[in-house]
């Protein structure tokens, strides 16, 4: 039997699982990523199943495949947000980005240097790769589809954080490259001016212009030519690629531009039903690509020597990253907020690591020379695997408990119809 027929058959099975598994797993303490990794491990463990390639041997392909799924996930995350991502109403998000993320990167970099024996540049690359909350694997803790009302503070904060910090991690990846390639004292000035100021500003500006312009074309042309009447969800893929491509041509951060473009589309006509069509197409495509890559990831663990450089220090690093550094950094960043302690704990704990980390590591290793690349891959992969298993099994019961608790508090709150008013000023320091 030809390999083509086997691949075609396997792809058919994967498509069916993409459609059916989310419904079957909805009420179980088990996530789709766990099933995908387990399926990949099972398939590649079978005799004659073949050899899953190590990502270090296919850096360019790894970079591109993970890049594609991340930008599609970023478009989906932006389209989900019903509430505007405003400064005054999103204080939890800004605190995670401005405080928790730098703290996480600094702590991981120091730990990588001290515990793993990495150089400053390699430690920074590993830390920057592991810092962002993954927009792909974090879908279970994100808000629901557009206009569905599933937008409590925990889900909104984690969705907006995942959408923005993938772009904001790039300056630190480029810092690792700058440290690695530094030949004179001008490297830091160039990094600040180009990799921080120019590329961030370009990503924000390009994303907003593309989103608002396309939003106007879709929703505000004369009625006879209104493009939203087409009902085609694949338009979202075109918006994603256009925003990303134009921004990269201008040497900006395309990840940031895609998420901001999605916010611009929503802002153009916030409550239009066409947003649901755009989101549904992106979500289906994202899920399919995610499953394919996670099956390969599971195969690489058992048959591709992905963990070949794992050692005791890397295991300790992974445990510290998942159980200490991100939760503590998140909790510190939210000090002084009026959010309930349980909600702050959930936001701090569910900093899910995934395919975005694989992208950043592949990007860094593909654009610079770092020592011990196998150790970087093994450490990152272990952290992603722990995150998939830990967060995947806890997200359903934890979020369900928070939902029940929120409904109970609302029913006990005195006021009209017994409903507690929702405050958008959620991070005011209590006196």
Coordinates of C-alpha atoms in Angstrom, one line a residue:
X1 CA 0.0 0.0 0.0
X2 CA 1.4 3.4 -1.0
X3 CA 2.3 6.0 1.6
X4 CA 0.0 8.5 -0.2
X5 CA -3.1 6.3 0.5
X6 CA -2.1 5.9 4.2
X7 CA -1.6 9.6 4.6
X8 CA -4.9 10.3 2.9
X9 CA -6.7 7.9 5.1
X10 CA -5.1 9.3 8.2
X11 CA -6.0 12.8 7.2
X12 CA -9.6 11.8 6.8
X13 CA -9.6 10.3 10.3
X14 CA -8.0 13.5 11.6
X15 CA -10.7 15.7 10.0
X16 CA -13.5 13.6 11.5
X17 CA -11.8 13.8 14.9
X18 CA -11.4 17.5 14.5
X19 CA -15.2 17.9 14.1
X20 CA -16.4 15.3 16.7
X21 CA -13.9 15.2 19.5
X22 CA -14.6 18.7 21.0
X23 CA -18.3 17.6 21.5
X24 CA -17.3 14.3 23.1
X25 CA -14.7 16.0 25.4
X26 CA -16.8 19.0 26.4
X27 CA -17.8 17.8 29.9
X28 CA -14.7 15.7 30.5
X29 CA -11.5 16.7 32.4
X30 CA -9.7 16.0 29.2
X31 CA -8.7 18.3 26.4
X32 CA -8.4 17.9 22.6
X33 CA -4.6 18.6 22.7
X34 CA -4.1 15.7 25.2
X35 CA -5.9 13.3 22.8
X36 CA -3.8 14.6 19.8
X37 CA -0.5 14.1 21.6
X38 CA -1.5 10.7 22.8
X39 CA -2.7 9.7 19.3
X40 CA 0.5 10.8 17.8
X41 CA 2.5 8.9 20.4
X42 CA 0.4 5.7 19.8
X43 CA 0.7 5.9 16.0
X44 CA 4.4 6.4 15.9
X45 CA 5.0 3.8 18.5
X46 CA 3.5 1.1 16.3
X47 CA 6.0 -1.1 14.4
X48 CA 6.8 0.2 10.9
X49 CA 5.1 3.5 11.6
X50 CA 8.2 5.4 10.6
X51 CA 10.4 8.0 12.2
X52 CA 9.2 11.4 13.4
X53 CA 11.8 14.0 12.5
X54 CA 13.4 16.1 15.2
X55 CA 12.5 19.9 14.8
X56 CA 16.2 20.8 14.9
X57 CA 16.7 18.9 11.7
X58 CA 13.8 20.8 10.0
X59 CA 14.0 24.3 11.5
X60 CA 12.6 26.2 8.5
X61 CA 9.6 23.8 8.1
X62 CA 9.0 23.8 11.9
X63 CA 9.1 27.6 11.9
X64 CA 6.6 28.0 9.0
X65 CA 4.1 25.4 10.2
X66 CA 3.9 26.8 13.7
X67 CA 3.9 30.3 12.4
X68 CA 0.8 29.5 10.3
X69 CA -1.2 28.0 13.1
X70 CA -0.3 30.8 15.5
X71 CA -1.4 33.6 13.2
X72 CA -4.7 31.9 12.5
X73 CA -5.2 31.4 16.3
X74 CA -4.5 35.1 16.8
X75 CA -7.2 36.1 14.3
X76 CA -9.7 33.8 16.1
X77 CA -8.8 35.3 19.5
X78 CA -9.3 38.8 18.3
X79 CA -12.6 38.0 16.6
X80 CA -13.9 36.4 19.8
X81 CA -13.6 39.6 22.0
X82 CA -17.0 41.3 22.3
X83 CA -15.7 43.9 24.7
X84 CA -13.4 46.6 23.3
X85 CA -9.8 46.1 24.5
X86 CA -9.7 49.6 26.1
X87 CA -7.1 50.9 28.6
X88 CA -9.7 51.6 31.3
X89 CA -11.6 48.3 31.1
X90 CA -8.7 45.9 30.6
X91 CA -6.4 46.6 33.5
X92 CA -5.8 42.9 34.2
X93 CA -4.5 42.3 30.7
X94 CA -2.2 45.3 30.8
X95 CA -0.8 44.2 34.2
X96 CA -0.1 40.7 32.9
X97 CA 1.7 42.2 29.8
X98 CA 3.6 44.9 31.6
X99 CA 4.5 43.1 34.8
X100 CA 4.0 39.4 34.7
X101 CA 5.5 38.8 31.3
X102 CA 8.8 40.7 31.9
X103 CA 9.1 39.0 35.4
X104 CA 8.5 35.6 33.8
X105 CA 11.2 36.2 31.1
X106 CA 13.7 37.5 33.7
X107 CA 13.2 34.6 36.1
X108 CA 13.3 32.0 33.3
X109 CA 16.5 33.6 31.8
X110 CA 18.3 33.6 35.2
X111 CA 17.2 30.1 35.9
X112 CA 18.3 28.9 32.5
X113 CA 21.7 30.5 33.0
X114 CA 22.2 29.3 36.5
X115 CA 20.6 25.8 36.4
X116 CA 21.0 24.7 32.8
X117 CA 24.4 26.3 32.3
X118 CA 23.2 28.2 29.2
X119 CA 24.9 31.3 27.8
X120 CA 23.1 34.6 28.4
X121 CA 21.8 34.6 24.8
X122 CA 20.6 31.0 24.9
X123 CA 18.9 31.5 28.3
X124 CA 17.1 34.6 26.9
X125 CA 16.0 32.7 23.8
X126 CA 14.5 29.9 25.9
X127 CA 12.9 32.4 28.4
X128 CA 11.3 34.5 25.6
X129 CA 10.0 31.3 23.8
X130 CA 8.3 30.1 27.0
X131 CA 6.9 33.5 28.1
X132 CA 3.8 33.9 26.0
X133 CA 0.4 32.3 26.8
X134 CA -0.3 30.2 23.7
X135 CA -3.3 31.4 21.7
X136 CA -3.6 27.9 20.1
X137 CA -3.8 25.6 23.2
X138 CA -5.4 28.2 25.4
X139 CA -8.7 28.1 23.6
X140 CA -10.4 26.2 26.5
X141 CA -9.8 29.1 28.8
X142 CA -10.8 31.8 26.3
X143 CA -14.0 33.6 25.7
X144 CA -16.7 32.0 23.6
X145 CA -17.7 32.8 20.0
X146 CA -18.7 36.3 19.0
X147 CA -22.0 37.6 20.5
X148 CA -22.5 34.6 22.8
X149 CA -22.0 36.5 26.1
X150 CA -19.3 34.0 27.4
X151 CA -17.0 36.8 28.4
X152 CA -16.3 36.8 32.2
X153 CA -13.2 38.5 33.5
X154 CA -11.0 35.4 33.6
X155 CA -11.7 34.4 30.0
X156 CA -11.4 37.9 28.7
X157 CA -8.1 38.5 30.4
X158 CA -6.5 35.2 29.2
X159 CA -7.8 35.7 25.7
X160 CA -6.5 39.2 25.3
X161 CA -3.2 38.3 27.0
X162 CA -2.7 35.4 24.6
X163 CA -3.5 37.7 21.7
X164 CA -1.1 40.4 22.6
X165 CA 1.9 38.7 24.3
X166 CA 2.8 36.6 21.3
X167 CA 3.7 39.8 19.5
X168 CA 5.3 41.3 22.6
X169 CA 7.6 38.3 23.1
X170 CA 9.3 39.0 19.8
X171 CA 11.5 41.9 21.1
X172 CA 13.0 39.5 23.7
X173 CA 13.6 36.8 21.1
X174 CA 15.4 39.4 19.0
X175 CA 17.3 40.5 22.2
X176 CA 18.6 36.9 22.4
X177 CA 19.7 37.2 18.7
X178 CA 21.3 40.6 19.4
X179 CA 23.2 39.2 22.4
X180 CA 24.4 36.3 20.3
X181 CA 25.6 38.4 17.4
X182 CA 26.8 41.5 19.3
X183 CA 30.1 42.7 17.9
X184 CA 30.1 46.3 19.2
X185 CA 28.5 48.6 21.7
X186 CA 25.7 49.8 19.3
X187 CA 23.7 46.5 19.5
X188 CA 21.6 47.7 22.4
X189 CA 20.7 51.0 20.8
X190 CA 19.8 49.2 17.6
X191 CA 17.7 46.7 19.5
X192 CA 15.7 49.4 21.3
X193 CA 15.2 51.6 18.2
X194 CA 14.4 48.8 15.7
X195 CA 13.2 45.7 17.5
X196 CA 11.3 47.4 20.3
X197 CA 10.1 50.8 19.1
X198 CA 9.9 50.5 15.3
X199 CA 8.6 46.9 15.0
X200 CA 6.1 47.2 17.8
X201 CA 4.7 50.5 16.5
X202 CA 4.6 49.2 13.0
X203 CA 2.7 46.1 14.1
X204 CA 0.2 48.1 16.0
X205 CA -0.3 50.7 13.3
X206 CA -0.5 48.3 10.4
X207 CA -2.8 45.9 12.1
X208 CA -5.2 48.7 13.1
X209 CA -5.2 50.3 9.6
X210 CA -5.8 46.9 7.9
X211 CA -8.5 46.0 10.3
X212 CA -10.4 49.3 10.2
X213 CA -10.1 49.6 6.4
X214 CA -11.3 46.1 5.7
X215 CA -13.9 46.5 8.4
X216 CA -15.3 49.5 6.5
X217 CA -15.2 47.6 3.2
X218 CA -17.0 44.7 4.7
X219 CA -19.7 46.5 6.8
X220 CA -20.1 50.0 5.5
X221 CA -20.1 49.9 1.7
X222 CA -23.5 50.9 0.1
X223 CA -26.0 48.1 0.8
X224 CA -26.1 46.7 -2.7
X225 CA -22.3 46.0 -2.5
X226 CA -22.0 45.2 1.2
X227 CA -19.4 42.5 1.4
X228 CA -20.7 41.0 4.6
X229 CA -23.7 39.7 2.6
X230 CA -21.4 37.1 0.9
X231 CA -21.4 35.1 4.2
X232 CA -18.0 33.6 3.3
X233 CA -16.0 32.8 6.4
X234 CA -12.8 32.2 4.6
X235 CA -12.5 35.9 4.2
X236 CA -10.9 35.7 7.7
X237 CA -8.0 33.8 6.3
X238 CA -7.4 36.5 3.7
X239 CA -7.5 39.2 6.4
X240 CA -5.0 37.1 8.4
X241 CA -2.5 36.7 5.6
X242 CA -2.9 40.2 4.4
X243 CA -2.3 41.8 7.8
X244 CA 0.6 39.5 8.5
X245 CA 2.3 39.9 5.1
X246 CA 2.0 43.7 4.9
X247 CA 3.4 44.1 8.4
X248 CA 6.3 41.8 7.8
X249 CA 7.1 43.7 4.6
X250 CA 7.3 46.9 6.6
X251 CA 9.5 45.1 9.1
X252 CA 7.0 45.1 11.9
X253 CA 5.7 42.3 14.1
X254 CA 3.1 40.4 12.1
X255 CA 1.7 38.5 15.1
X256 CA 0.8 41.7 16.8
X257 CA -0.8 43.1 13.6
X258 CA -3.0 40.0 13.0
X259 CA -4.6 40.3 16.5
X260 CA -5.0 44.1 16.2
X261 CA -6.5 43.7 12.8
X262 CA -9.1 41.3 14.2
X263 CA -9.9 43.9 16.9
X264 CA -10.3 46.5 14.2
X265 CA -12.7 44.3 12.3
X266 CA -14.9 43.9 15.4
X267 CA -14.7 47.6 16.1
X268 CA -16.0 48.5 12.6
X269 CA -19.4 46.8 13.4
X270 CA -19.2 45.1 16.8
X271 CA -22.5 43.2 16.8
X272 CA -22.9 42.0 13.2
X273 CA -23.7 38.3 12.7
X274 CA -21.0 38.0 10.1
X275 CA -18.4 37.9 12.8
X276 CA -19.6 34.5 13.7
X277 CA -19.0 33.2 10.2
X278 CA -15.5 34.6 10.2
X279 CA -14.8 33.2 13.6
X280 CA -16.2 29.7 12.9
X281 CA -14.1 29.3 9.8
X282 CA -10.9 30.4 11.6
X283 CA -11.7 28.1 14.5
X284 CA -12.2 25.0 12.3
X285 CA -9.0 25.7 10.4
X286 CA -7.0 26.4 13.6
X287 CA -8.3 23.2 15.2
X288 CA -7.3 21.1 12.2
X289 CA -3.8 22.5 12.0
X290 CA -3.3 22.2 15.7
X291 CA -4.3 18.6 15.7
X292 CA -1.9 17.8 12.8
X293 CA 1.0 19.5 14.6
X294 CA 0.3 17.9 18.0
X295 CA 0.0 14.5 16.4
X296 CA 3.5 15.1 15.0
X297 CA 4.6 16.4 18.4
X298 CA 3.4 13.2 20.1
X299 CA 5.2 11.2 17.4
X300 CA 8.4 13.2 17.9
X301 CA 8.4 12.4 21.6
X302 CA 8.3 8.6 21.2
X303 CA 10.0 8.2 17.8
X304 CA 12.0 11.4 17.1
X305 CA 14.3 11.7 20.1
X306 CA 12.7 15.0 21.0
X307 CA 13.6 14.4 24.6
X308 CA 17.1 13.1 23.9
X309 CA 18.9 15.9 25.7
X310 CA 16.7 15.8 28.8
X311 CA 18.4 15.8 32.1
X312 CA 17.6 16.3 35.8
X313 CA 18.3 20.0 35.7
X314 CA 15.9 20.5 32.7
X315 CA 13.1 18.6 34.6
X316 CA 13.7 21.0 37.6
X317 CA 13.6 24.0 35.2
X318 CA 10.3 22.8 33.7
X319 CA 8.7 22.2 37.1
X320 CA 9.8 25.7 38.3
X321 CA 8.5 27.3 35.1
X322 CA 5.0 25.7 35.3
X323 CA 4.4 25.6 39.0
X324 CA 6.3 28.6 40.3
X325 CA 7.5 31.3 37.9
X326 CA 4.3 31.9 35.8
X327 CA 1.9 31.6 38.8
X328 CA 3.9 33.8 41.1
X329 CA 4.6 36.4 38.3
X330 CA 0.9 36.5 37.4
X331 CA -0.2 36.8 41.1
X332 CA 2.3 39.6 41.7
X333 CA 1.1 41.5 38.7
X334 CA -2.5 41.4 39.9
X335 CA -1.8 42.6 43.4
X336 CA -4.2 45.4 44.4
X337 CA -6.9 44.3 42.0
X338 CA -10.5 43.9 43.2
X339 CA -10.9 40.6 41.5
X340 CA -11.7 37.6 43.7
X341 CA -8.6 35.6 44.8
X342 CA -9.9 32.5 43.0
X343 CA -10.1 34.4 39.7
X344 CA -6.7 35.9 40.1
X345 CA -5.3 32.4 40.9
X346 CA -7.0 31.0 37.7
X347 CA -5.5 33.8 35.6
X348 CA -2.1 33.3 37.0
X349 CA -2.2 29.5 36.8
X350 CA -3.5 29.1 33.2
X351 CA -0.5 30.5 31.4
X352 CA -0.6 27.7 28.9
X353 CA 2.6 27.0 26.8
X354 CA 2.3 25.4 23.4
X355 CA 2.9 25.8 19.7
X356 CA 3.9 29.5 20.0
X357 CA 6.9 28.4 22.1
X358 CA 7.9 26.0 19.3
X359 CA 7.7 28.8 16.8
X360 CA 9.9 31.2 18.7
X361 CA 12.5 28.6 19.5
X362 CA 12.6 27.5 15.8
X363 CA 12.8 31.1 14.7
X364 CA 15.7 31.9 17.0
X365 CA 17.7 28.8 16.2
X366 CA 17.0 29.3 12.5
X367 CA 18.3 32.9 12.6
X368 CA 21.3 32.5 15.0
X369 CA 23.8 30.0 16.3
X370 CA 23.1 28.9 19.9
X371 CA 24.9 26.2 21.9
X372 CA 23.0 23.1 23.1
X373 CA 20.0 23.4 20.7
X374 CA 19.0 19.8 21.7
X375 CA 18.8 20.9 25.3
X376 CA 16.6 23.9 24.4
X377 CA 14.2 21.7 22.4
X378 CA 14.0 19.0 25.1
X379 CA 13.4 21.5 27.8
X380 CA 10.8 23.5 25.9
X381 CA 9.1 20.3 24.8
X382 CA 8.8 19.0 28.3
X383 CA 7.3 22.2 29.5
X384 CA 4.7 22.2 26.6
X385 CA 3.9 18.5 27.4
X386 CA 3.4 19.2 31.1
X387 CA 1.3 22.2 30.2
X388 CA -0.9 20.2 27.9
X389 CA -1.4 17.5 30.4
X390 CA -1.8 19.7 33.5
X391 CA -3.8 22.5 32.1
X392 CA -5.8 20.2 29.9
X393 CA -7.1 18.1 32.8
X394 CA -7.8 21.0 35.1
X395 CA -9.3 23.6 32.8
X396 CA -12.8 22.1 32.6
X397 CA -13.4 21.5 36.3
X398 CA -11.8 24.8 37.3
X399 CA -13.7 26.9 34.8
X400 CA -16.9 25.1 35.6
X401 CA -16.4 25.7 39.3
X402 CA -15.7 29.4 38.7
X403 CA -18.8 29.7 36.5
X404 CA -21.0 28.1 39.2
X405 CA -19.5 30.3 41.8
X406 CA -20.1 33.4 39.7
X407 CA -23.7 32.5 39.2
X408 CA -24.2 31.9 42.9
X409 CA -22.7 35.3 43.8
X410 CA -24.9 37.0 41.2
X411 CA -28.0 35.3 42.6
X412 CA -27.1 36.4 46.1
X413 CA -26.3 40.0 45.1
X414 CA -29.1 42.4 46.1
X415 CA -30.4 44.5 43.3
X416 CA -32.6 44.3 40.2
X417 CA -33.5 40.7 39.4
X418 CA -30.9 39.6 41.9
X419 CA -28.1 40.3 39.4
X420 CA -24.8 41.7 40.4
X421 CA -23.7 44.6 38.2
X422 CA -20.5 43.9 36.2
X423 CA -17.8 46.4 37.0
X424 CA -15.4 47.2 34.1
X425 CA -13.0 49.0 36.5
X426 CA -11.6 45.8 37.8
X427 CA -8.1 46.7 38.9
X428 CA -8.5 49.7 41.1
X429 CA -6.3 49.6 44.2
X430 CA -8.5 49.3 47.3
X431 CA -8.0 51.9 50.0

